[in-house]
Each structure stands twice: as structure tokens, then as C-alpha cells.
PDB file of C-alpha atoms in Angstrom:
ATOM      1  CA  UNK A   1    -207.228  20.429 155.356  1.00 36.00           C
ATOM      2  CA  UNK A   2    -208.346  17.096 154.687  1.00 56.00           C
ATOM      3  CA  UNK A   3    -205.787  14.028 153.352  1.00 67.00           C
ATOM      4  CA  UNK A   4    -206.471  12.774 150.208  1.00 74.00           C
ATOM      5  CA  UNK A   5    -208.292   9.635 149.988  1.00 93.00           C
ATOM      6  CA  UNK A   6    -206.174   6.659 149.502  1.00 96.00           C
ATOM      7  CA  UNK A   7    -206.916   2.927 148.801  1.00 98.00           C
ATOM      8  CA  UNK A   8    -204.945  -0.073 148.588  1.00 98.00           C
ATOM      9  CA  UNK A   9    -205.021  -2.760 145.708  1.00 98.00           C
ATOM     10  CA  UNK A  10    -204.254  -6.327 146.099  1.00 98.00           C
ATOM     11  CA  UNK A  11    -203.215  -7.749 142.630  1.00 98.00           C
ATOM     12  CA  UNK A  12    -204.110 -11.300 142.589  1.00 97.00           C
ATOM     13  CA  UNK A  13    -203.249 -12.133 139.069  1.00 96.00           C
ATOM     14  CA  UNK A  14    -200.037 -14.331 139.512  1.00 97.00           C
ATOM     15  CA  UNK A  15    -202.449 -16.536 141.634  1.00 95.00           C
ATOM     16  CA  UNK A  16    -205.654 -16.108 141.101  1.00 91.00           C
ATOM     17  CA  UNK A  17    -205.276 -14.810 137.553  1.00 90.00           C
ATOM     18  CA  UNK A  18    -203.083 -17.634 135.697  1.00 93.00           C
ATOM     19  CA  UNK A  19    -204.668 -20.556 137.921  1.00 88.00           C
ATOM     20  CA  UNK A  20    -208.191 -21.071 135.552  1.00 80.00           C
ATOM     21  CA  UNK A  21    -205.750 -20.864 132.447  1.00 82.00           C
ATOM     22  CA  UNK A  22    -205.104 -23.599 129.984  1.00 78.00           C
ATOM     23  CA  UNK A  23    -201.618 -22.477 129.082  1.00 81.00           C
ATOM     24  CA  UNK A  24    -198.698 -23.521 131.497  1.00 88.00           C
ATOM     25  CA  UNK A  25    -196.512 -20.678 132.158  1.00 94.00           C
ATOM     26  CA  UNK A  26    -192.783 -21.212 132.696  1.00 96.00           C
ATOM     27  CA  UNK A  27    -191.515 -20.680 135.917  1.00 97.00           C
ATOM     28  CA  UNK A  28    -189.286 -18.152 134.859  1.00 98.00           C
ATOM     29  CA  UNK A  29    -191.998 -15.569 132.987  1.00 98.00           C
ATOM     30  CA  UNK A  30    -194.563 -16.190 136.147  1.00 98.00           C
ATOM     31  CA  UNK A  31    -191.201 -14.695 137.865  1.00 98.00           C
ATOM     32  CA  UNK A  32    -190.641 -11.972 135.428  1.00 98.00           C
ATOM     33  CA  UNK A  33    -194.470 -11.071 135.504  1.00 98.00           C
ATOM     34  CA  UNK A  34    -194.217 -10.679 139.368  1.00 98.00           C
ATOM     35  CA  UNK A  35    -191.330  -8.900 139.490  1.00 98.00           C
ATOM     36  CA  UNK A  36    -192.989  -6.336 136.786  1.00 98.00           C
ATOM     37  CA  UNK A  37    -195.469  -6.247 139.371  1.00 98.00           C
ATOM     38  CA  UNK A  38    -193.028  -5.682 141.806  1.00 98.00           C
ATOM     39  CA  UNK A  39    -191.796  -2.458 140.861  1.00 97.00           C
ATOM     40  CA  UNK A  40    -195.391  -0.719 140.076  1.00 98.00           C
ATOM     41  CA  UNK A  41    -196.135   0.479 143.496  1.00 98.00           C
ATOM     42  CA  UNK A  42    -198.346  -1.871 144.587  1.00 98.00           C
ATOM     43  CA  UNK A  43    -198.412  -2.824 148.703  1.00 97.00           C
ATOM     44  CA  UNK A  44    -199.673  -6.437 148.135  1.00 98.00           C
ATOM     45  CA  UNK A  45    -199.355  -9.322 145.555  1.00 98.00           C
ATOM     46  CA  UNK A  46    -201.108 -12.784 145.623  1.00 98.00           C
ATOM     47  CA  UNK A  47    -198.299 -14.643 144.108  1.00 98.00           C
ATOM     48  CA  UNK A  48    -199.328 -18.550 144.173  1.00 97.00           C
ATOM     49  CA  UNK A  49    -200.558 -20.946 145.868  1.00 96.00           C
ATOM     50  CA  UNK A  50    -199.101 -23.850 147.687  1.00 96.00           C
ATOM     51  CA  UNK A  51    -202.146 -26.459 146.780  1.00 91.00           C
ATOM     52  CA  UNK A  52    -201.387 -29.623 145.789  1.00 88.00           C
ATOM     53  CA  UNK A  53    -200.137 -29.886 142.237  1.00 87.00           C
ATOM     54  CA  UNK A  54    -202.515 -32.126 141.339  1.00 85.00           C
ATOM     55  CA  UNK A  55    -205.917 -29.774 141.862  1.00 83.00           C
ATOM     56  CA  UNK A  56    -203.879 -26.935 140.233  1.00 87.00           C
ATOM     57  CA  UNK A  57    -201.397 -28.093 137.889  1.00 89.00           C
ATOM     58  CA  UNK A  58    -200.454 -24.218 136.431  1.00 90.00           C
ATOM     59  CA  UNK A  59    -199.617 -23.601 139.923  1.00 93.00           C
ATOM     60  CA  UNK A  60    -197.922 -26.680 140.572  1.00 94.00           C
ATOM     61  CA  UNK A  61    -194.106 -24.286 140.750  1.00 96.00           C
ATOM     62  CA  UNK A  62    -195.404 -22.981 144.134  1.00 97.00           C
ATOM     63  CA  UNK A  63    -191.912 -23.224 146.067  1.00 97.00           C
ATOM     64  CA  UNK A  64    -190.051 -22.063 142.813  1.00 98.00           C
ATOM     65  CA  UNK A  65    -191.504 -18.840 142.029  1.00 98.00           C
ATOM     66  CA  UNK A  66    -191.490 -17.621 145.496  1.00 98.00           C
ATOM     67  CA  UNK A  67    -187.974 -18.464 146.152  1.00 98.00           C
ATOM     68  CA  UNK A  68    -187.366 -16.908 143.080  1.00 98.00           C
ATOM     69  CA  UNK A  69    -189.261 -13.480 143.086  1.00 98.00           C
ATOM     70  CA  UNK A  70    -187.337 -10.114 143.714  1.00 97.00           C
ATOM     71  CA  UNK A  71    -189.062  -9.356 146.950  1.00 97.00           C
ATOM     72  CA  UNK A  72    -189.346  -5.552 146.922  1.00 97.00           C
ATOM     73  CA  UNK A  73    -189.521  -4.119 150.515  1.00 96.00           C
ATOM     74  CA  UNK A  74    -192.659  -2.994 152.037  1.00 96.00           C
ATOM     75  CA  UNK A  75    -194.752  -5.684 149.642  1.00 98.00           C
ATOM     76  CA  UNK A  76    -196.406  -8.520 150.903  1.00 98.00           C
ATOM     77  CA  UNK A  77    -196.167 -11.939 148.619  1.00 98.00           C
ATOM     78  CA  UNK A  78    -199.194 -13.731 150.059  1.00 98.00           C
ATOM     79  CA  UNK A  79    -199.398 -17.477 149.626  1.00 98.00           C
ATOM     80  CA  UNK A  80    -202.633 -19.341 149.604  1.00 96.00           C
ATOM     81  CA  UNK A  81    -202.034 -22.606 151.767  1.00 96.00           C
ATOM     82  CA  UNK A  82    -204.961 -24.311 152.257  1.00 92.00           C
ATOM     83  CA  UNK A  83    -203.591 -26.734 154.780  1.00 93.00           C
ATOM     84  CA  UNK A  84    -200.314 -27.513 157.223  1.00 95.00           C
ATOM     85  CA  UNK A  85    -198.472 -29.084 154.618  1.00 95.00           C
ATOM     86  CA  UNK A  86    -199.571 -25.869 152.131  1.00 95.00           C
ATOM     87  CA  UNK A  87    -198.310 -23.600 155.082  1.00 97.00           C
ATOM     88  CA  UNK A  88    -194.777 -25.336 155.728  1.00 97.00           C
ATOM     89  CA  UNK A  89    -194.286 -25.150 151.683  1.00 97.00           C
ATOM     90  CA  UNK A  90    -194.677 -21.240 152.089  1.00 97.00           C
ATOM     91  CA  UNK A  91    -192.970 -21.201 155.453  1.00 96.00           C
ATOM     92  CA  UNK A  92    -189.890 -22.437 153.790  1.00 97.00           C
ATOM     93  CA  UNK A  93    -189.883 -20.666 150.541  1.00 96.00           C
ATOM     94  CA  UNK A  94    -189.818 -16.995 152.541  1.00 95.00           C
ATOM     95  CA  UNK A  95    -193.025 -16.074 152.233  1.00 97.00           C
ATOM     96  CA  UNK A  96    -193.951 -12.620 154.347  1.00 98.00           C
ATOM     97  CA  UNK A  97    -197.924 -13.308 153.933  1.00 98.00           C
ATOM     98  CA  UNK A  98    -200.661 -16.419 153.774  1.00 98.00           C
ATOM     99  CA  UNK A  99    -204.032 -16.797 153.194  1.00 97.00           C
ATOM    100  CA  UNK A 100    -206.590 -18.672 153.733  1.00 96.00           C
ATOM    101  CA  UNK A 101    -209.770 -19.366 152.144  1.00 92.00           C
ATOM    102  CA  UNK A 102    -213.412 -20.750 152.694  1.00 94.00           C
ATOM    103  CA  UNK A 103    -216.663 -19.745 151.300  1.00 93.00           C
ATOM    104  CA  UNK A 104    -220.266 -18.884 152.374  1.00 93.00           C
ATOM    105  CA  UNK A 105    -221.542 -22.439 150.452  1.00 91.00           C
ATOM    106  CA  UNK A 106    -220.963 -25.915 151.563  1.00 91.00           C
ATOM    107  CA  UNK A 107    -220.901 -27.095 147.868  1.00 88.00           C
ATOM    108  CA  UNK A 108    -218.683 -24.911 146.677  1.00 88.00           C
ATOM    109  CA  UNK A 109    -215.749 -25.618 149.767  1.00 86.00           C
ATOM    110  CA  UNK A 110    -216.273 -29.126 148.886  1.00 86.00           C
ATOM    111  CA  UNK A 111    -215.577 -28.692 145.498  1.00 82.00           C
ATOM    112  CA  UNK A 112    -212.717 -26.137 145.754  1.00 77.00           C
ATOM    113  CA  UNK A 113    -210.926 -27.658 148.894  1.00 80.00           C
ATOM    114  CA  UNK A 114    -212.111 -30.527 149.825  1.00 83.00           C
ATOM    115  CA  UNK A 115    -213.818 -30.122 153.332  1.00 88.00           C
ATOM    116  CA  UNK A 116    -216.848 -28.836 155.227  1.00 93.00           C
ATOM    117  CA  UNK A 117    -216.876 -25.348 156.016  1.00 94.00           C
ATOM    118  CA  UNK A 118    -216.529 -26.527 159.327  1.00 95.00           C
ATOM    119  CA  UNK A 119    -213.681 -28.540 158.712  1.00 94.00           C
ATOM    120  CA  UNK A 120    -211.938 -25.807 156.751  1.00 93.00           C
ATOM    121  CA  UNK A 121    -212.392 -23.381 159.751  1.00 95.00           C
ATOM    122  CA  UNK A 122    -211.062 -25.972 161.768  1.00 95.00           C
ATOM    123  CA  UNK A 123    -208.226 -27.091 159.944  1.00 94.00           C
ATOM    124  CA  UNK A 124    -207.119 -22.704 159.235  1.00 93.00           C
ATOM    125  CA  UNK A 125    -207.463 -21.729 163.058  1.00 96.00           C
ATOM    126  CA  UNK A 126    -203.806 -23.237 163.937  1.00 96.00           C
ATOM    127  CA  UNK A 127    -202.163 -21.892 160.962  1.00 96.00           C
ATOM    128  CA  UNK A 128    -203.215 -18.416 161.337  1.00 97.00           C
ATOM    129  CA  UNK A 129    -202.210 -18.716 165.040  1.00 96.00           C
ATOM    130  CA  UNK A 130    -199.144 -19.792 164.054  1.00 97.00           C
ATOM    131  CA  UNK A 131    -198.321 -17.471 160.907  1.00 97.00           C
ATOM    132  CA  UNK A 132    -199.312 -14.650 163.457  1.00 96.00           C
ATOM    133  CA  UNK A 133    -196.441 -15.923 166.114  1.00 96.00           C
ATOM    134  CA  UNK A 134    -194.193 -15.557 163.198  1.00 96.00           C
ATOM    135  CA  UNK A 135    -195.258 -12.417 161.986  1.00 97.00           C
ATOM    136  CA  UNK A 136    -196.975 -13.006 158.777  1.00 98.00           C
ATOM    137  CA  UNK A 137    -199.658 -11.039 157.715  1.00 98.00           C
ATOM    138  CA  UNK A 138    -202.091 -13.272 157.517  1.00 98.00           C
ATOM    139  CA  UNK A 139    -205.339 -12.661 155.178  1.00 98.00           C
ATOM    140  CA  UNK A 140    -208.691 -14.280 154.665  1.00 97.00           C
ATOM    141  CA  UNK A 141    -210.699 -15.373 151.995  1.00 96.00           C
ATOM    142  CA  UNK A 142    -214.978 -16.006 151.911  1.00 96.00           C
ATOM    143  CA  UNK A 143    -215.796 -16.652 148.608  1.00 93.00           C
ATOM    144  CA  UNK A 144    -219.329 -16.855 146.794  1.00 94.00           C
ATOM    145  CA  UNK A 145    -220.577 -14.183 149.337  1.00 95.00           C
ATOM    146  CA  UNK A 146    -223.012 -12.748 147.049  1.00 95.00           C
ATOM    147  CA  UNK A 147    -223.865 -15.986 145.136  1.00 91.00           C
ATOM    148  CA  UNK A 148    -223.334 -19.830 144.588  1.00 86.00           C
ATOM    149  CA  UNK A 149    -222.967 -22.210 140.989  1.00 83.00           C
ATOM    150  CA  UNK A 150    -224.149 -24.468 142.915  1.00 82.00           C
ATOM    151  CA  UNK A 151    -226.413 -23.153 145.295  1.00 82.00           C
ATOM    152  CA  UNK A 152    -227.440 -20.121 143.980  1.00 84.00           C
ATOM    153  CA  UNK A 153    -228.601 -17.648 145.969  1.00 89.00           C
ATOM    154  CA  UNK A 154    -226.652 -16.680 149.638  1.00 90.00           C
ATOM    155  CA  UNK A 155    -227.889 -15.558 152.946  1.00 92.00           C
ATOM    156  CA  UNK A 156    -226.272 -12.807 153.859  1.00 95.00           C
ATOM    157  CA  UNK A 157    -226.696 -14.068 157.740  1.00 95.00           C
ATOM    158  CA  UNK A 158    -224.579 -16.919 156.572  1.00 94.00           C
ATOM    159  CA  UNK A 159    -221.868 -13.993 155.165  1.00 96.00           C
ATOM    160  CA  UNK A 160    -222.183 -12.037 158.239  1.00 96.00           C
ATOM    161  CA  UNK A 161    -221.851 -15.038 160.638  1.00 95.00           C
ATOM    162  CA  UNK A 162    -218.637 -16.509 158.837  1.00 95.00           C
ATOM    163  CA  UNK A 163    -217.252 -13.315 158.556  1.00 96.00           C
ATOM    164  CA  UNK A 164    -217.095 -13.159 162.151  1.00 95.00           C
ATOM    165  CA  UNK A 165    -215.970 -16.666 162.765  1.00 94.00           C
ATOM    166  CA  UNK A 166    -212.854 -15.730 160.485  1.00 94.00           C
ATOM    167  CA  UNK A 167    -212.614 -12.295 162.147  1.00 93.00           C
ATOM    168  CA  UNK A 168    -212.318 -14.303 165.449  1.00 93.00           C
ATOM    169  CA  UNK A 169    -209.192 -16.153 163.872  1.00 93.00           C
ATOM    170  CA  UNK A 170    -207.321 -13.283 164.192  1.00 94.00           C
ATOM    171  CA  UNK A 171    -206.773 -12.243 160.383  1.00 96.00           C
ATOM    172  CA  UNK A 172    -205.464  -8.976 159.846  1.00 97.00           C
ATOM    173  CA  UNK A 173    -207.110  -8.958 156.456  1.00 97.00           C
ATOM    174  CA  UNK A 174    -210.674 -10.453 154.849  1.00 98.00           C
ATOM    175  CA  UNK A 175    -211.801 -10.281 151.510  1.00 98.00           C
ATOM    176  CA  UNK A 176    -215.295 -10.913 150.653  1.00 98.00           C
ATOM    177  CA  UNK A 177    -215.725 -12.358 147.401  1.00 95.00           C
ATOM    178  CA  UNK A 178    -217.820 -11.993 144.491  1.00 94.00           C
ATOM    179  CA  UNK A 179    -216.902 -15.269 143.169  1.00 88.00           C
ATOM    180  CA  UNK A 180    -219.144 -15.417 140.057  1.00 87.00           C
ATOM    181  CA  UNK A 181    -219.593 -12.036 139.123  1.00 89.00           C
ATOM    182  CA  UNK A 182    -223.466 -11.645 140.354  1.00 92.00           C
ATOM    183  CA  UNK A 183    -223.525  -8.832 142.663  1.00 95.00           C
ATOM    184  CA  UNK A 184    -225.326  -5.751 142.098  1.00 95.00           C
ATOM    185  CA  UNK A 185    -224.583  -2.283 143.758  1.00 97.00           C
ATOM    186  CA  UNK A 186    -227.763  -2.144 146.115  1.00 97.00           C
ATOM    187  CA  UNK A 187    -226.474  -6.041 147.609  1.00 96.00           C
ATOM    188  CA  UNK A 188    -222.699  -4.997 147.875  1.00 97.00           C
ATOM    189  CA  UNK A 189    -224.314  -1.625 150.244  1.00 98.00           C
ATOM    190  CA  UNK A 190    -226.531  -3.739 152.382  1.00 97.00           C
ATOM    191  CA  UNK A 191    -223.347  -6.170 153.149  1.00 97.00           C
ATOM    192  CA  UNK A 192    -220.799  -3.698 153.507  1.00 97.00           C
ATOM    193  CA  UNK A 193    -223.689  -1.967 156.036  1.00 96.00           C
ATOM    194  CA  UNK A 194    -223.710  -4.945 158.009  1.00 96.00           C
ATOM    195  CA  UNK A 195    -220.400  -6.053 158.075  1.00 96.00           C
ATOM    196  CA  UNK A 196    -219.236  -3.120 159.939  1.00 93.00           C
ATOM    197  CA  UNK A 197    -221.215  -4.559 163.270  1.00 88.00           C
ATOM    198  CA  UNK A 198    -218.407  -7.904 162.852  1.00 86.00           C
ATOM    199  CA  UNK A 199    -215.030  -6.317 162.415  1.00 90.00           C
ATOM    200  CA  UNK A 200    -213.495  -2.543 161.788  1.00 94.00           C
ATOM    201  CA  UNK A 201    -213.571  -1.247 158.136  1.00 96.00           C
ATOM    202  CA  UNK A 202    -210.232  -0.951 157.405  1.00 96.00           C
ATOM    203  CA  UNK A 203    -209.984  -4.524 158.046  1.00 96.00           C
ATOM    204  CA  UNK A 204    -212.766  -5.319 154.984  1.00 97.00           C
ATOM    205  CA  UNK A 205    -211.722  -6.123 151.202  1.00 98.00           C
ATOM    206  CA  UNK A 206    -213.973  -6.330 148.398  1.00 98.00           C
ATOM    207  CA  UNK A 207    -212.855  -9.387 145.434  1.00 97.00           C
ATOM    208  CA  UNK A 208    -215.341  -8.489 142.600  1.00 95.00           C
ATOM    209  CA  UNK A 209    -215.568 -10.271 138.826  1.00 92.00           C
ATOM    210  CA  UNK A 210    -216.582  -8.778 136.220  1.00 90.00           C
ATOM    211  CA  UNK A 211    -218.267 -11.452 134.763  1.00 84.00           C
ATOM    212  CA  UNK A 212    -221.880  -8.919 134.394  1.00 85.00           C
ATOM    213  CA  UNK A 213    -220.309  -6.173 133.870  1.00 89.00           C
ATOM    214  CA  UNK A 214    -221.000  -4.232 137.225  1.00 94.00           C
ATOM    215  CA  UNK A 215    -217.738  -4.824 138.895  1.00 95.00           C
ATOM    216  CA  UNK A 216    -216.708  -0.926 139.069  1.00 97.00           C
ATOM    217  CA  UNK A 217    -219.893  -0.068 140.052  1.00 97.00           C
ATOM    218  CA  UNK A 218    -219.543  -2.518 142.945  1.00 98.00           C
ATOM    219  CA  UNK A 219    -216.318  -0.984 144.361  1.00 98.00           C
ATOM    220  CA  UNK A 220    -218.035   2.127 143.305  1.00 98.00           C
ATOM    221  CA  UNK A 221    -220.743   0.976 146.481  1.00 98.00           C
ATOM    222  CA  UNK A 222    -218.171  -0.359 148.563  1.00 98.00           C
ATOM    223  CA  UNK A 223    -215.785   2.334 148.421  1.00 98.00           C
ATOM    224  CA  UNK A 224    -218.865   4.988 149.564  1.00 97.00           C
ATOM    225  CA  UNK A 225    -219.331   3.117 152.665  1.00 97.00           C
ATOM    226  CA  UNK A 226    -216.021   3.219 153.268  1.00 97.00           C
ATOM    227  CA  UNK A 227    -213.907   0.199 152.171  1.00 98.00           C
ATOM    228  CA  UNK A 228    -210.289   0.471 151.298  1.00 98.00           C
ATOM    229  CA  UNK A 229    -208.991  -2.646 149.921  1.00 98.00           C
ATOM    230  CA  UNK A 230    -210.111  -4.029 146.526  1.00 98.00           C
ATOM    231  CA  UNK A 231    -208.496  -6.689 144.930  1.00 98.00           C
ATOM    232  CA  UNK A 232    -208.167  -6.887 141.228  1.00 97.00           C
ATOM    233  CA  UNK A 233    -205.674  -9.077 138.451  1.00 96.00           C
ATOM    234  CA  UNK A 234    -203.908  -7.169 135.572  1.00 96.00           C
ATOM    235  CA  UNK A 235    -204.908  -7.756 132.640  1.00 93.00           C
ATOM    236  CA  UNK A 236    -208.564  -8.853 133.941  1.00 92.00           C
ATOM    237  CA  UNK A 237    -207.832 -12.250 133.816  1.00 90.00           C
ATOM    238  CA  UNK A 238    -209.063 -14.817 136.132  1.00 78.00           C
ATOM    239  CA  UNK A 239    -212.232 -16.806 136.798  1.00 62.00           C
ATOM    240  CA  UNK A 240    -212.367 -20.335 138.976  1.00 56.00           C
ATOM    241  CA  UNK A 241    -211.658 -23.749 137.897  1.00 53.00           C
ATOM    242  CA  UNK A 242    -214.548 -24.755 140.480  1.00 49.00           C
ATOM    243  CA  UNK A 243    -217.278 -22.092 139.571  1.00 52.00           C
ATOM    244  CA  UNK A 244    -218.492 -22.709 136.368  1.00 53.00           C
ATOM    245  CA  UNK A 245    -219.278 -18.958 134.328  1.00 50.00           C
ATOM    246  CA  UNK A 246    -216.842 -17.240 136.329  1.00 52.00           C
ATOM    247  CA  UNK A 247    -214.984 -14.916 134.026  1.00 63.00           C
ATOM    248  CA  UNK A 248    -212.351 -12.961 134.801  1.00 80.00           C
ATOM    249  CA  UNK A 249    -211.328 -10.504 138.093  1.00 90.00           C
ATOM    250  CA  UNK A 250    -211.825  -6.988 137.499  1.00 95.00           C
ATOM    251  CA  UNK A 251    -208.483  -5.735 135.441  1.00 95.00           C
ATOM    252  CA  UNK A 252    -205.999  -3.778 137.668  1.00 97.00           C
ATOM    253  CA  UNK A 253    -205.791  -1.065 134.895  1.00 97.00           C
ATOM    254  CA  UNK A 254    -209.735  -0.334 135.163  1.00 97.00           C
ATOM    255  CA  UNK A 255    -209.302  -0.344 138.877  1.00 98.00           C
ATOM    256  CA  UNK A 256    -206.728   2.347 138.839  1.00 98.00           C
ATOM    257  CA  UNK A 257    -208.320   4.547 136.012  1.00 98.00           C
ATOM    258  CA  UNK A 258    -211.329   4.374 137.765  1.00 98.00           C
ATOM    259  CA  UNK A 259    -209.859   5.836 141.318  1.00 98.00           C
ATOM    260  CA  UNK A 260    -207.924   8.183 139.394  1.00 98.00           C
ATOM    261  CA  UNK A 261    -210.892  10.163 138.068  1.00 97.00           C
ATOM    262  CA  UNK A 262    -212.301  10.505 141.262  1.00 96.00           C
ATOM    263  CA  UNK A 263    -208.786  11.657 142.867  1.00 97.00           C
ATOM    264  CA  UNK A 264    -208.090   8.859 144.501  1.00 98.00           C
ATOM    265  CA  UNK A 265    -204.168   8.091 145.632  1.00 98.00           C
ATOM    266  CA  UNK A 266    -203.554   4.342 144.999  1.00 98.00           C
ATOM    267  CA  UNK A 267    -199.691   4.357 144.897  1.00 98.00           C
ATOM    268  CA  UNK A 268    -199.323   2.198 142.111  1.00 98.00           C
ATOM    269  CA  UNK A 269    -198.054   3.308 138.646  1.00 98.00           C
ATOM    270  CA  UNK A 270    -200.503   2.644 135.896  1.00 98.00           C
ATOM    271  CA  UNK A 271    -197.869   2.101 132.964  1.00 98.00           C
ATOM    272  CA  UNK A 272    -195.889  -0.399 134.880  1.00 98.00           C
ATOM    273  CA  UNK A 273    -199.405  -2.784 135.480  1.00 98.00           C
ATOM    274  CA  UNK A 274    -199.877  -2.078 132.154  1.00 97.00           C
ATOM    275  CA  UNK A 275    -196.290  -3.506 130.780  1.00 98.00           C
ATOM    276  CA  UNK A 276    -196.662  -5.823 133.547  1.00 98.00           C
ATOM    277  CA  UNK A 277    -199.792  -7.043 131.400  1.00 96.00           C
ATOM    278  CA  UNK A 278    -197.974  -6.677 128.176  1.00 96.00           C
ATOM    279  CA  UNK A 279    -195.389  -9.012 129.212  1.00 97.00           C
ATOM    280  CA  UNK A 280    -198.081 -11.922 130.254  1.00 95.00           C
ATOM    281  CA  UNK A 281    -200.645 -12.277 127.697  1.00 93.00           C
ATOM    282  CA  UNK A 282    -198.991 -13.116 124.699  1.00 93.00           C
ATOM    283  CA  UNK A 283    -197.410 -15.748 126.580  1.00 93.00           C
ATOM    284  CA  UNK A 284    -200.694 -17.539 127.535  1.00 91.00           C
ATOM    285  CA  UNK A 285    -201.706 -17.108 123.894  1.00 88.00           C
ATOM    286  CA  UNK A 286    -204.244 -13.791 124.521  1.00 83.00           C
ATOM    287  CA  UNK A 287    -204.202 -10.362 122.850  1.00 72.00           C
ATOM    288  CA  UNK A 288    -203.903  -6.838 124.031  1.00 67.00           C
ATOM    289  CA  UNK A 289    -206.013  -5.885 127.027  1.00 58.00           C
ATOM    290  CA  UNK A 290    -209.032  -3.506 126.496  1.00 51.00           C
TER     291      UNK A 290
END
């Protein structure tokens, strides 16, 4: 009889989520939030990122919050480090998982790290070798794969080709991302067609925002041609400090009610996302989620 189809969720709404918003959250409630997280199932959290303080001030508790997370067995914490001195921060606070990011645009890795794509490549290829020898899972990031604020439109050769120079890396994980929202079904098959010639399926992750409205309709074209791994932030929130008109990730809770109609085993416990979600947004001053 056939298994059950089963995917696996990356929440990234501890990092990803709280780093476009105005409000500062106290160490201690970004702690409680994860640790909500913690306990719903879920196989991966992006918890923070160890940037300097100074590009991403809500963010700036890095070492604090992963120190002081309940680390649940068989989760992985990533950390975003963006360079050596980002990685030994993680290193040290007991991190299990890093990331590391670059995008299909020149403009918009200038703007968000500092460097050439080039030079981000570069500066990553030592780090993952090294997180690797140490046993960290190590995960990738290409952002504005489908589209550019800055450049607009993306060749997908220029997708396909860095998605093989990160590949070559050694990453166990890589998430193509919709960083602005402007993907359509049709352009999320042709890429997920095509990416399958650079590296093995299971080893693909689709980062979609919902900023059109078309983000479950996206993992909707993904998941047909067989990827796995979506990631998604509770609550929905999210966005980019260095894309202008990105709104927020796709919300967990859609995510989950969405697989669950079409019988789909994700592992993770709707109601504790959703008090997960509960806890956060009054604290940054929102409502209810949808």
C-alpha cells in the first residue's frame, strides 16, 4: 500500500518573521514564542540571526535567545550567519544548524549583506565546510529567485546556475525564495522542472510570500512536482527590511490547513502554532491572525 505523503515545514518566524518589525521584542517572549514553537511538532525552526546588531537591531539578542531556548530533540535551531564572525557567534551559543544566504540579484546582496554575489559565495564556502566537519546541518538561502525590487525581472539561468554553485557547497538544504511575493504557479513549475537537473528533490525548499495572494497556490505547483520542504512564519508575519513591498511569509496555520485537506502528514500540531501565534502578536502590537 502506498505511505502517506508527508512534508516538512520550516517555521521561520522567530527570524525571518520579527526581523522587518518595528516593535522590539524582549528577549525573554522571543524565548517563550520559540519554545511554543518548540513543542508543536515541527522538525526545523529559523530562530535568529547572528548579523550585526546594527543592520538588524530586533535581532540584535542573537547569542541570548539561542542560549536560552529549550532545545527539543530531533529540531534543528538554524542560525543565519552571514559571515565568520556571524558563524563563531552561533558556534558558541549551541546552535545544531546555520544558514546561509545570497540571492539571484546583485542589487539586492548588496543591499541585504553587503557584498557581490561573488563575494558572498566566496566568503560562505569555508563556513559550510566547516559547519559540515562539525556536524551542523547546514542550509541555503537564494532569495529574489522569481523577482527583484530592484531589478525586476530574473533569469531563471541565473537561478539555475547559482543554485548549483550553492549545491556544490555542500548544503544539505536550499530554499529558493520568493522574496517579494511575485511568483505565479506556471513560473514556480518551470523552475522546480529545471532545478531537478542541479541537485535531488528532496534536497529543494520553496520560501513563498504572500504578498499577491498566490502563495498556496505556489506550494500548490511545487508540491505536484514533487517538493517537500516549504517554509512558512506563524502568524504570516514577515516581509524584508531590504525589499521594499514585501509583505509577510505565508502563515504556518494556512500552510498546515492547506496540506491537511489534501491528506497530507506534516507532523506538526495546528493548535500549538496557533497559541504559539497567540502568544506573539499582541506583544508586537497586532491583532488576531486570520
Amino acid at each position: 500500500m502506498k505511505g502517506v505523503e508527508r512534508v516538512k515545514i520550516c517555521e521561520v518566524g522567530p527570524r525571518d518573521g520579527l526581523q522587518n518589525e518595528s516593535a522590539l521584542l524582549p528577549t525573554a517572549d522571543k524565548i517563550a514564542y520559540i519554545d511554543l514553537l518548540s513543542r508543536s511538532g515541527l522538525a526545523m525552526i529559523e530562530t535568529t540571526s547572528f548579523v550585526s546588531p546594527r543592520a538588524v537591531p530586533a535581532l540584535a539578542d542573537a547569542d541570548e535567545v539561542m542560549r536560552g531556548i529549550r532545545k527539543e530533540p530531533g529540531v534543528t535551531y538554524l542560525a543565519l550567519v552571514p559571515n565568520a564572525r556571524g558563524f563563531a557567534r552561533a558556534r558558541a551559543s549551541g546552535t545544531n544548524g546555520i544558514a546561509v544566504f545570497t540571492a539571484a540579484s546583485e542589487s539586492f546582496v548588496r543591499r541585504n549583506i553587503g557584498m557581490t554575489i561573488e563575494e558572498s559565495l566566496a566568503t560562505f564556502a569555508p563556513l559550510v565546510k566547516e559547519a559540515r566537519a562539525e556536524g551542523l546541518f547546514v542550509r541555503g538561502y537564494l532569495s529574489t529567485a522569481f523577482g527583484c525590487p530592484f531589478e525586476g525581472k530574473v533569469a531563471i539561468e541565473a537561478v539555475l546556475h547559482l543554485s548549483e554553485r550553492l549545491s556544490d557547497l555542500g548544503l544539505d538544504e536550499l530554499s529558493i525564495g520568493d522574496t517579494i511575493g511575485v511568483a505565479y504557479p506556471e513560473q514556480v513549475a518551470e523552475l522546480t522542472e529545471r532545478l531537478q537537473s542541479t541537485l535531488p528533490i528532496e534536497r529543494i525548499a520553496m520560501h513563498f510570500h504572500d504578498t499577491q495572494g498566490r502563495a498556496l497556490a505556489n506550494i500548490a505547483a511545487a508540491f505536484t512536482l514533487g517538493v517537500r520542504i516549504f517554509d512558512s512564519s506563524s502568524g504570516g508575519l514577515g516581509g524584508c527590511p531590504y525589499a521594499p513591498g514585501a509583505s509577510g511569509n505565508v502563515a504556518t496555520e494556512e500552510v498546515l490547513r492547506h496540506f491537511a485537506r489534501l491528506g497530507v502528514e506534516t507532523g506538526i500540531g495546528l493548535a500549538a502554532i496557533e497559541r504559539a501565534t497567540a502568544f506573539l502578536l499582541p506583544r508586537l502590537g497586532k491583532g488576531p491572525a486570520a
